mmCIF file of C-alpha atoms in Angstrom:
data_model
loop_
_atom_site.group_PDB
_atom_site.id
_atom_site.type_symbol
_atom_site.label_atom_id
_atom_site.label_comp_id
_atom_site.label_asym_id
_atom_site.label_seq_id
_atom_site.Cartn_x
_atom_site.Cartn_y
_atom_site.Cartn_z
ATOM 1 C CA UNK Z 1 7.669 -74.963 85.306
ATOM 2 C CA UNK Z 2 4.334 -75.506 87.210
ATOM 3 C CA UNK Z 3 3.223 -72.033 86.118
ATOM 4 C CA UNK Z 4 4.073 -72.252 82.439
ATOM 5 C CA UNK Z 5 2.071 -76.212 82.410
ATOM 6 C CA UNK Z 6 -0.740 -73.875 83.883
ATOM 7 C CA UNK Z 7 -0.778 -71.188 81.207
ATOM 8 C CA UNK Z 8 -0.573 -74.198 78.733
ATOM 9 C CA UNK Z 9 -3.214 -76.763 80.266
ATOM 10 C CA UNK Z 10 -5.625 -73.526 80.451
ATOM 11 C CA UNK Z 11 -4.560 -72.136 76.527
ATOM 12 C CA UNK Z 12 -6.136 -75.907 75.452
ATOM 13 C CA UNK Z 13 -9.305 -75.110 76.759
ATOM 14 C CA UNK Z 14 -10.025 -71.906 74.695
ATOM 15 C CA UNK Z 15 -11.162 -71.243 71.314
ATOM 16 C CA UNK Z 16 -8.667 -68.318 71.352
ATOM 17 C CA UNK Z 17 -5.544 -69.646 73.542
ATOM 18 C CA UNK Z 18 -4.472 -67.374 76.215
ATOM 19 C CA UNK Z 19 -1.180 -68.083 75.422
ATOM 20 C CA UNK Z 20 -2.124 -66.705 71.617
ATOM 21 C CA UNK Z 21 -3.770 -63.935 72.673
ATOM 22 C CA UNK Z 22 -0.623 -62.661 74.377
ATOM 23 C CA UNK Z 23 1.642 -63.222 71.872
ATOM 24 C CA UNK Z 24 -0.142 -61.469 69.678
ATOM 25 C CA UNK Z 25 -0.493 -58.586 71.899
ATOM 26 C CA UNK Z 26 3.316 -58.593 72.439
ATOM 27 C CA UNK Z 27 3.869 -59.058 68.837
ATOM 28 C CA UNK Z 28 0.812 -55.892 68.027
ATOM 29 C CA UNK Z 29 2.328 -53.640 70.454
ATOM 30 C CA UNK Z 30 6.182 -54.037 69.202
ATOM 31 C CA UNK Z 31 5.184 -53.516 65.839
ATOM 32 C CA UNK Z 32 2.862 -50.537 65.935
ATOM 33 C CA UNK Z 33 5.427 -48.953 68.431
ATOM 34 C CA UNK Z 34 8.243 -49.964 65.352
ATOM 35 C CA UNK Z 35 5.507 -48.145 63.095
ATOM 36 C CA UNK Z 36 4.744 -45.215 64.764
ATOM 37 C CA UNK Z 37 8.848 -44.491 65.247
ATOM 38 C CA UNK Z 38 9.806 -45.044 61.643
ATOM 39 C CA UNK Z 39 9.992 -42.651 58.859
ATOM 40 C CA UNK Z 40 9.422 -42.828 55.544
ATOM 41 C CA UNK Z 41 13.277 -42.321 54.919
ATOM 42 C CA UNK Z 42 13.864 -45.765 57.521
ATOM 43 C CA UNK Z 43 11.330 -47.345 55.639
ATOM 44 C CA UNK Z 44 12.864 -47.318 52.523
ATOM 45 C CA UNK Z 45 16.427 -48.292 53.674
ATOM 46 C CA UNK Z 46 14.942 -50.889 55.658
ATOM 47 C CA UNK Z 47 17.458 -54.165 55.030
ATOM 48 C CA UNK Z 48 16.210 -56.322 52.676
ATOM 49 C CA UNK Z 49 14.604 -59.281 54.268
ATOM 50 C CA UNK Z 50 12.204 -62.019 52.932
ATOM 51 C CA UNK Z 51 9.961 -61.660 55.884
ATOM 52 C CA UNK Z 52 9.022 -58.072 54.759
ATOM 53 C CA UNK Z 53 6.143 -57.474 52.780
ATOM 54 C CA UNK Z 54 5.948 -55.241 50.097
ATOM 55 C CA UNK Z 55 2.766 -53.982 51.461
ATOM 56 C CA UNK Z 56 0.937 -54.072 54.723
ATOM 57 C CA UNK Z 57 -1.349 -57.201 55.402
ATOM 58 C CA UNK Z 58 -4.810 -56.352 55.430
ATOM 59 C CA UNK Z 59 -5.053 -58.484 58.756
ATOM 60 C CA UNK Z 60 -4.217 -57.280 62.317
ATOM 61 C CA UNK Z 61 -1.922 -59.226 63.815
ATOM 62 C CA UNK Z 62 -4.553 -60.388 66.729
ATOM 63 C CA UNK Z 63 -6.889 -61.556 63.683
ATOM 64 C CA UNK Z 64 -3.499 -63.352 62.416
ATOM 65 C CA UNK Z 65 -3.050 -65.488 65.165
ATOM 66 C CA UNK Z 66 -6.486 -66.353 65.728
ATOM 67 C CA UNK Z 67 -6.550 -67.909 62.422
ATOM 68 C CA UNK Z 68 -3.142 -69.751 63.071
ATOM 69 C CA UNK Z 69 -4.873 -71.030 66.159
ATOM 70 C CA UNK Z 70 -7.964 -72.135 64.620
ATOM 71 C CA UNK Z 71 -6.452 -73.961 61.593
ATOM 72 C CA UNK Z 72 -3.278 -74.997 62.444
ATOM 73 C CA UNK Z 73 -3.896 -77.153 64.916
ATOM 74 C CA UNK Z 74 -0.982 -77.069 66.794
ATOM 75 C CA UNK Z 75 -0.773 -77.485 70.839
ATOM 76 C CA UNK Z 76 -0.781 -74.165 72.921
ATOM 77 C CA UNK Z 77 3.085 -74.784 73.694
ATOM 78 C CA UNK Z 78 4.043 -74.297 70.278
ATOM 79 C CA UNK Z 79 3.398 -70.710 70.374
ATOM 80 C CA UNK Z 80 5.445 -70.419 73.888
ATOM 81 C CA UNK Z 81 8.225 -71.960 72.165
ATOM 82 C CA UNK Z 82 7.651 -69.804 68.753
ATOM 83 C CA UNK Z 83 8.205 -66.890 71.325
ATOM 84 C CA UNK Z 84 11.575 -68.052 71.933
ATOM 85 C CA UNK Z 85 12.439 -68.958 68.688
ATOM 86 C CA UNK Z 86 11.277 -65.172 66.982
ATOM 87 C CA UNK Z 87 13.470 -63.663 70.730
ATOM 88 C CA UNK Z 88 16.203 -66.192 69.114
ATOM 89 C CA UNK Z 89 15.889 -64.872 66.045
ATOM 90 C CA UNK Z 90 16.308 -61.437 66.499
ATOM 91 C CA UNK Z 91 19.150 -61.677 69.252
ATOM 92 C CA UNK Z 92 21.384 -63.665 66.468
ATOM 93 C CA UNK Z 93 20.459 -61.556 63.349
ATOM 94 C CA UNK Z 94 23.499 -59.537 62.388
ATOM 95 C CA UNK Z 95 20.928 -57.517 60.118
ATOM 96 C CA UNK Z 96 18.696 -55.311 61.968
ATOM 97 C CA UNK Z 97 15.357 -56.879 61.255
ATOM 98 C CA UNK Z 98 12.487 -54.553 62.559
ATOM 99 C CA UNK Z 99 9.354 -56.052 64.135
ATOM 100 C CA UNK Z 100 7.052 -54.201 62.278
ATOM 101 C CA UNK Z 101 3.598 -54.147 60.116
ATOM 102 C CA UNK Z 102 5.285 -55.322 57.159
ATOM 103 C CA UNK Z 103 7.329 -58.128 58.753
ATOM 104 C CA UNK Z 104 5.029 -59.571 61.958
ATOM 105 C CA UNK Z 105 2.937 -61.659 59.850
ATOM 106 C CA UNK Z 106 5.557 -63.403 58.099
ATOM 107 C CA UNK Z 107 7.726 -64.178 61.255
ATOM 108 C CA UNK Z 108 5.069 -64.763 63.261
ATOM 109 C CA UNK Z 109 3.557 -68.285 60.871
ATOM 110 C CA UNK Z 110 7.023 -69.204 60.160
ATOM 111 C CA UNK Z 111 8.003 -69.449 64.097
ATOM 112 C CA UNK Z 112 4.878 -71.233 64.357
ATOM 113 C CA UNK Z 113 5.920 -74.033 61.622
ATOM 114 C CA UNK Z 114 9.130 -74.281 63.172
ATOM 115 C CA UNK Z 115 7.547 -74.666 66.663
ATOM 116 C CA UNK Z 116 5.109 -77.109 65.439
ATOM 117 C CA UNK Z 117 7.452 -79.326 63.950
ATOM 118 C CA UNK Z 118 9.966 -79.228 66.843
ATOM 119 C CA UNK Z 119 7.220 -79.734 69.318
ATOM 120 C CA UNK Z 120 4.242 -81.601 67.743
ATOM 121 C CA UNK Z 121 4.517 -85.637 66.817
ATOM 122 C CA UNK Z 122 1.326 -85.382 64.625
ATOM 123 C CA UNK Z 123 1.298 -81.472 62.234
ATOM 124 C CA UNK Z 124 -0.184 -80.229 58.935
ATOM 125 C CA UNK Z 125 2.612 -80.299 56.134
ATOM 126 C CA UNK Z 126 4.277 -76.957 54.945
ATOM 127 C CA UNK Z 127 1.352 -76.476 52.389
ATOM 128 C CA UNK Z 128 -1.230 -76.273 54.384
ATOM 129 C CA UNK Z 129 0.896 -73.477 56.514
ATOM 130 C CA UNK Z 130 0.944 -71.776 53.384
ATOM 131 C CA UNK Z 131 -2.458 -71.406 53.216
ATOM 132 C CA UNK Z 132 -3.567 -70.637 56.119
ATOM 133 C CA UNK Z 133 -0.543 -67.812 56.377
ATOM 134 C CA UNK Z 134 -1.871 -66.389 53.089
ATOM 135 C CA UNK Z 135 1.375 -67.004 51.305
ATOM 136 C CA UNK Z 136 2.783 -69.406 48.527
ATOM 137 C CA UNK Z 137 4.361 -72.702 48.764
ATOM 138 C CA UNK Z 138 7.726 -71.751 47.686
ATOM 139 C CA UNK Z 139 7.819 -68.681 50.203
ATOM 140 C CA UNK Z 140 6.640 -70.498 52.898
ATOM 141 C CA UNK Z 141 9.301 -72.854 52.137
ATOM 142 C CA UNK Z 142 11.955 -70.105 51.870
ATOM 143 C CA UNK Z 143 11.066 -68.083 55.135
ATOM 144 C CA UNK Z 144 11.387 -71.551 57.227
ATOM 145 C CA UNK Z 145 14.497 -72.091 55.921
ATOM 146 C CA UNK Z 146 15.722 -68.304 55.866
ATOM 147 C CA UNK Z 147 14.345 -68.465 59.648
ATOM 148 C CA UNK Z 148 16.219 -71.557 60.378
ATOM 149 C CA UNK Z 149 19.531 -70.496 59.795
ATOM 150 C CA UNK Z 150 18.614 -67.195 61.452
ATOM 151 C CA UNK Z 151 18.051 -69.045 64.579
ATOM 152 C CA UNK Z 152 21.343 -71.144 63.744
ATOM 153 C CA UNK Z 153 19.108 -74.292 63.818
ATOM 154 C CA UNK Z 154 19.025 -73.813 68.031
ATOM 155 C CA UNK Z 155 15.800 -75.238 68.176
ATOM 156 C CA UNK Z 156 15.728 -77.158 71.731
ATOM 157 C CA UNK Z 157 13.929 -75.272 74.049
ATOM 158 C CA UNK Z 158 14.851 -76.629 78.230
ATOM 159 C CA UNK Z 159 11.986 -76.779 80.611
ATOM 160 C CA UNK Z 160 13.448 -73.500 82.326
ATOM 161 C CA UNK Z 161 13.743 -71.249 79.527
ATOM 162 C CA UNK Z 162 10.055 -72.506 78.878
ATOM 163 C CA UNK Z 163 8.834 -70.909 82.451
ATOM 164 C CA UNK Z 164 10.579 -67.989 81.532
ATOM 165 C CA UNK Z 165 9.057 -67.150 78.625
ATOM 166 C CA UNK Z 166 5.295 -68.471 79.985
ATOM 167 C CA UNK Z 167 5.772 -66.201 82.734
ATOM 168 C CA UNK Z 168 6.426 -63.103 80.542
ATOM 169 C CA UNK Z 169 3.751 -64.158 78.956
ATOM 170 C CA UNK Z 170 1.646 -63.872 81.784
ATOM 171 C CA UNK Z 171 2.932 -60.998 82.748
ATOM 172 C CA UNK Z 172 1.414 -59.654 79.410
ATOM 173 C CA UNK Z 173 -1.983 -60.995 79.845
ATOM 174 C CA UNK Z 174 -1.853 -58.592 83.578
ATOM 175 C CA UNK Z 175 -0.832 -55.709 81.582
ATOM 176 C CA UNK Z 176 -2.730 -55.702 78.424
ATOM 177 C CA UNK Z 177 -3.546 -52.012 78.867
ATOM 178 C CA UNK Z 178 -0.088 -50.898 80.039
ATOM 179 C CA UNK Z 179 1.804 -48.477 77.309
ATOM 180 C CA UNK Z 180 3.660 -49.850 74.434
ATOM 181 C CA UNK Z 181 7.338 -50.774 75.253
ATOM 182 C CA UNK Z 182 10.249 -48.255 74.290
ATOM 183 C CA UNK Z 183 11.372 -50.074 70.934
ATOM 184 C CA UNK Z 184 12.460 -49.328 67.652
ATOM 185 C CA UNK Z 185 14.105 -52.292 66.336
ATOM 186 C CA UNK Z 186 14.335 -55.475 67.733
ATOM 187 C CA UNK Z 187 17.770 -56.469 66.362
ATOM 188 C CA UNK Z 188 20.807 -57.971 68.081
ATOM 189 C CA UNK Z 189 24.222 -59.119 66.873
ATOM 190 C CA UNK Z 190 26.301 -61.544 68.393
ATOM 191 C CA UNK Z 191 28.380 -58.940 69.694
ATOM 192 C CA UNK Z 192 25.871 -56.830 71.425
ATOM 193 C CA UNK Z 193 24.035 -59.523 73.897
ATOM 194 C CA UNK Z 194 24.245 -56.898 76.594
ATOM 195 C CA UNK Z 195 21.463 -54.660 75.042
ATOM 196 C CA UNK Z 196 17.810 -54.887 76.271
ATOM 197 C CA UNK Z 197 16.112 -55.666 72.290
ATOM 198 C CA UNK Z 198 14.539 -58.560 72.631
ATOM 199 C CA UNK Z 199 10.912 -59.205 72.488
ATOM 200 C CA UNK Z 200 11.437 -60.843 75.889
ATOM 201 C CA UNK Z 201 12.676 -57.819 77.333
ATOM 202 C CA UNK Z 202 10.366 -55.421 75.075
ATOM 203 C CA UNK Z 203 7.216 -57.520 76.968
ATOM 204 C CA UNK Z 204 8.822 -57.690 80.167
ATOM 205 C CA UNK Z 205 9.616 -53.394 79.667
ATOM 206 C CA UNK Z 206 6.000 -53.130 79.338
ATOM 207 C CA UNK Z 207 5.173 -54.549 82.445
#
């Protein structure tokens, strides 16, 4: 746990959290890898899904959560525990939900809100999310609760699982150049908790 308070005490200090910065190079890396291994065909029989964009955001993903970090106020640990909750998220879908240009946005603010409200005593209100994801009210209201259920409302996080994820995390910040992970799309059911899909394992792949 010492490691993980280190990565967090450290992330405080920053205009641009370390702990941010290699998220969102976890999160970049899945989803142009998802891109790049897609065709058109996938594309358009990709599942329906709320957190998929009819378009692609005109915002990198990096530029996405430096904005989170700069308005949202929330404490560097949130976006450790966000981690968790988007590796939670896709481990329990029983839809295959791909990580990908049109979807990373989306998942990555509404882990955030849930992280921030799990975690934080004092928070901006679900408004104020909304605005500084670039979405409405009522579908930043939607995806938290669409994400909620996805994540079957397992929101405690123990102070193990924490270092785990920190140290991944870590582990990405040493290997920022390495090549993207082998991933198409980061989608578990219940039944298949043996396969290496996670965006735990995806990071931890890369390294």
């Amino acid at each position: 746990m010492a490691e993980g308070t280190e990565l967090v005490e450290e992330s405080a200090k920053q205009d641009m959290p370390r702990v941010v910065a290699a998220l969102a190079g976890i999160l970049e890396r899945v989803a142009g890898r998802n891109d790049a291994a897609t065709t058109p065909a996938e594309l358009a029989a990709a599942p329906a899904s709320p957190f998929r964009a009819m378009t692609k955001p005109g915002i990198s993903v990096r530029a996405y959560a430096a904005r989170i970090a700069r308005f949202a106020g929330c404490s560097p640990a949130c976006y450790v525990v966000a981690y968790i909750y988007l590796d939670r998220l896709l481990r329990r879908s029983r839809r295959c939900l791909a990580v990908d240009s049109y979807s990373v946005h989306r998942l990555l603010i509404t882990a955030v809100l849930s992280a921030v409200k799990f975690m934080d005593d004092i928070r901006y209100n679900n408004a104020y999310f909304a605005k500084v994801g670039g979405i409405s009210l009522a579908e930043m209201n939607y995806l938290e609760v669409d994400f909620l259920f996805g994540v079957g409302f397992d929101l405690n996080v123990t102070p193990e699982t924490f270092a785990d994820y920190c140290a991944v995390l870590q582990s990405e910040m040493l290997c920022a150049a390495a090549p993207p992970p082998r991933l198409h799309y980061c989608c578990l059911s219940e039944d298949d908790a043996g396969s290496s899909s996670s965006l735990r394992e995806a990071a931890m792949e890369a390294s």
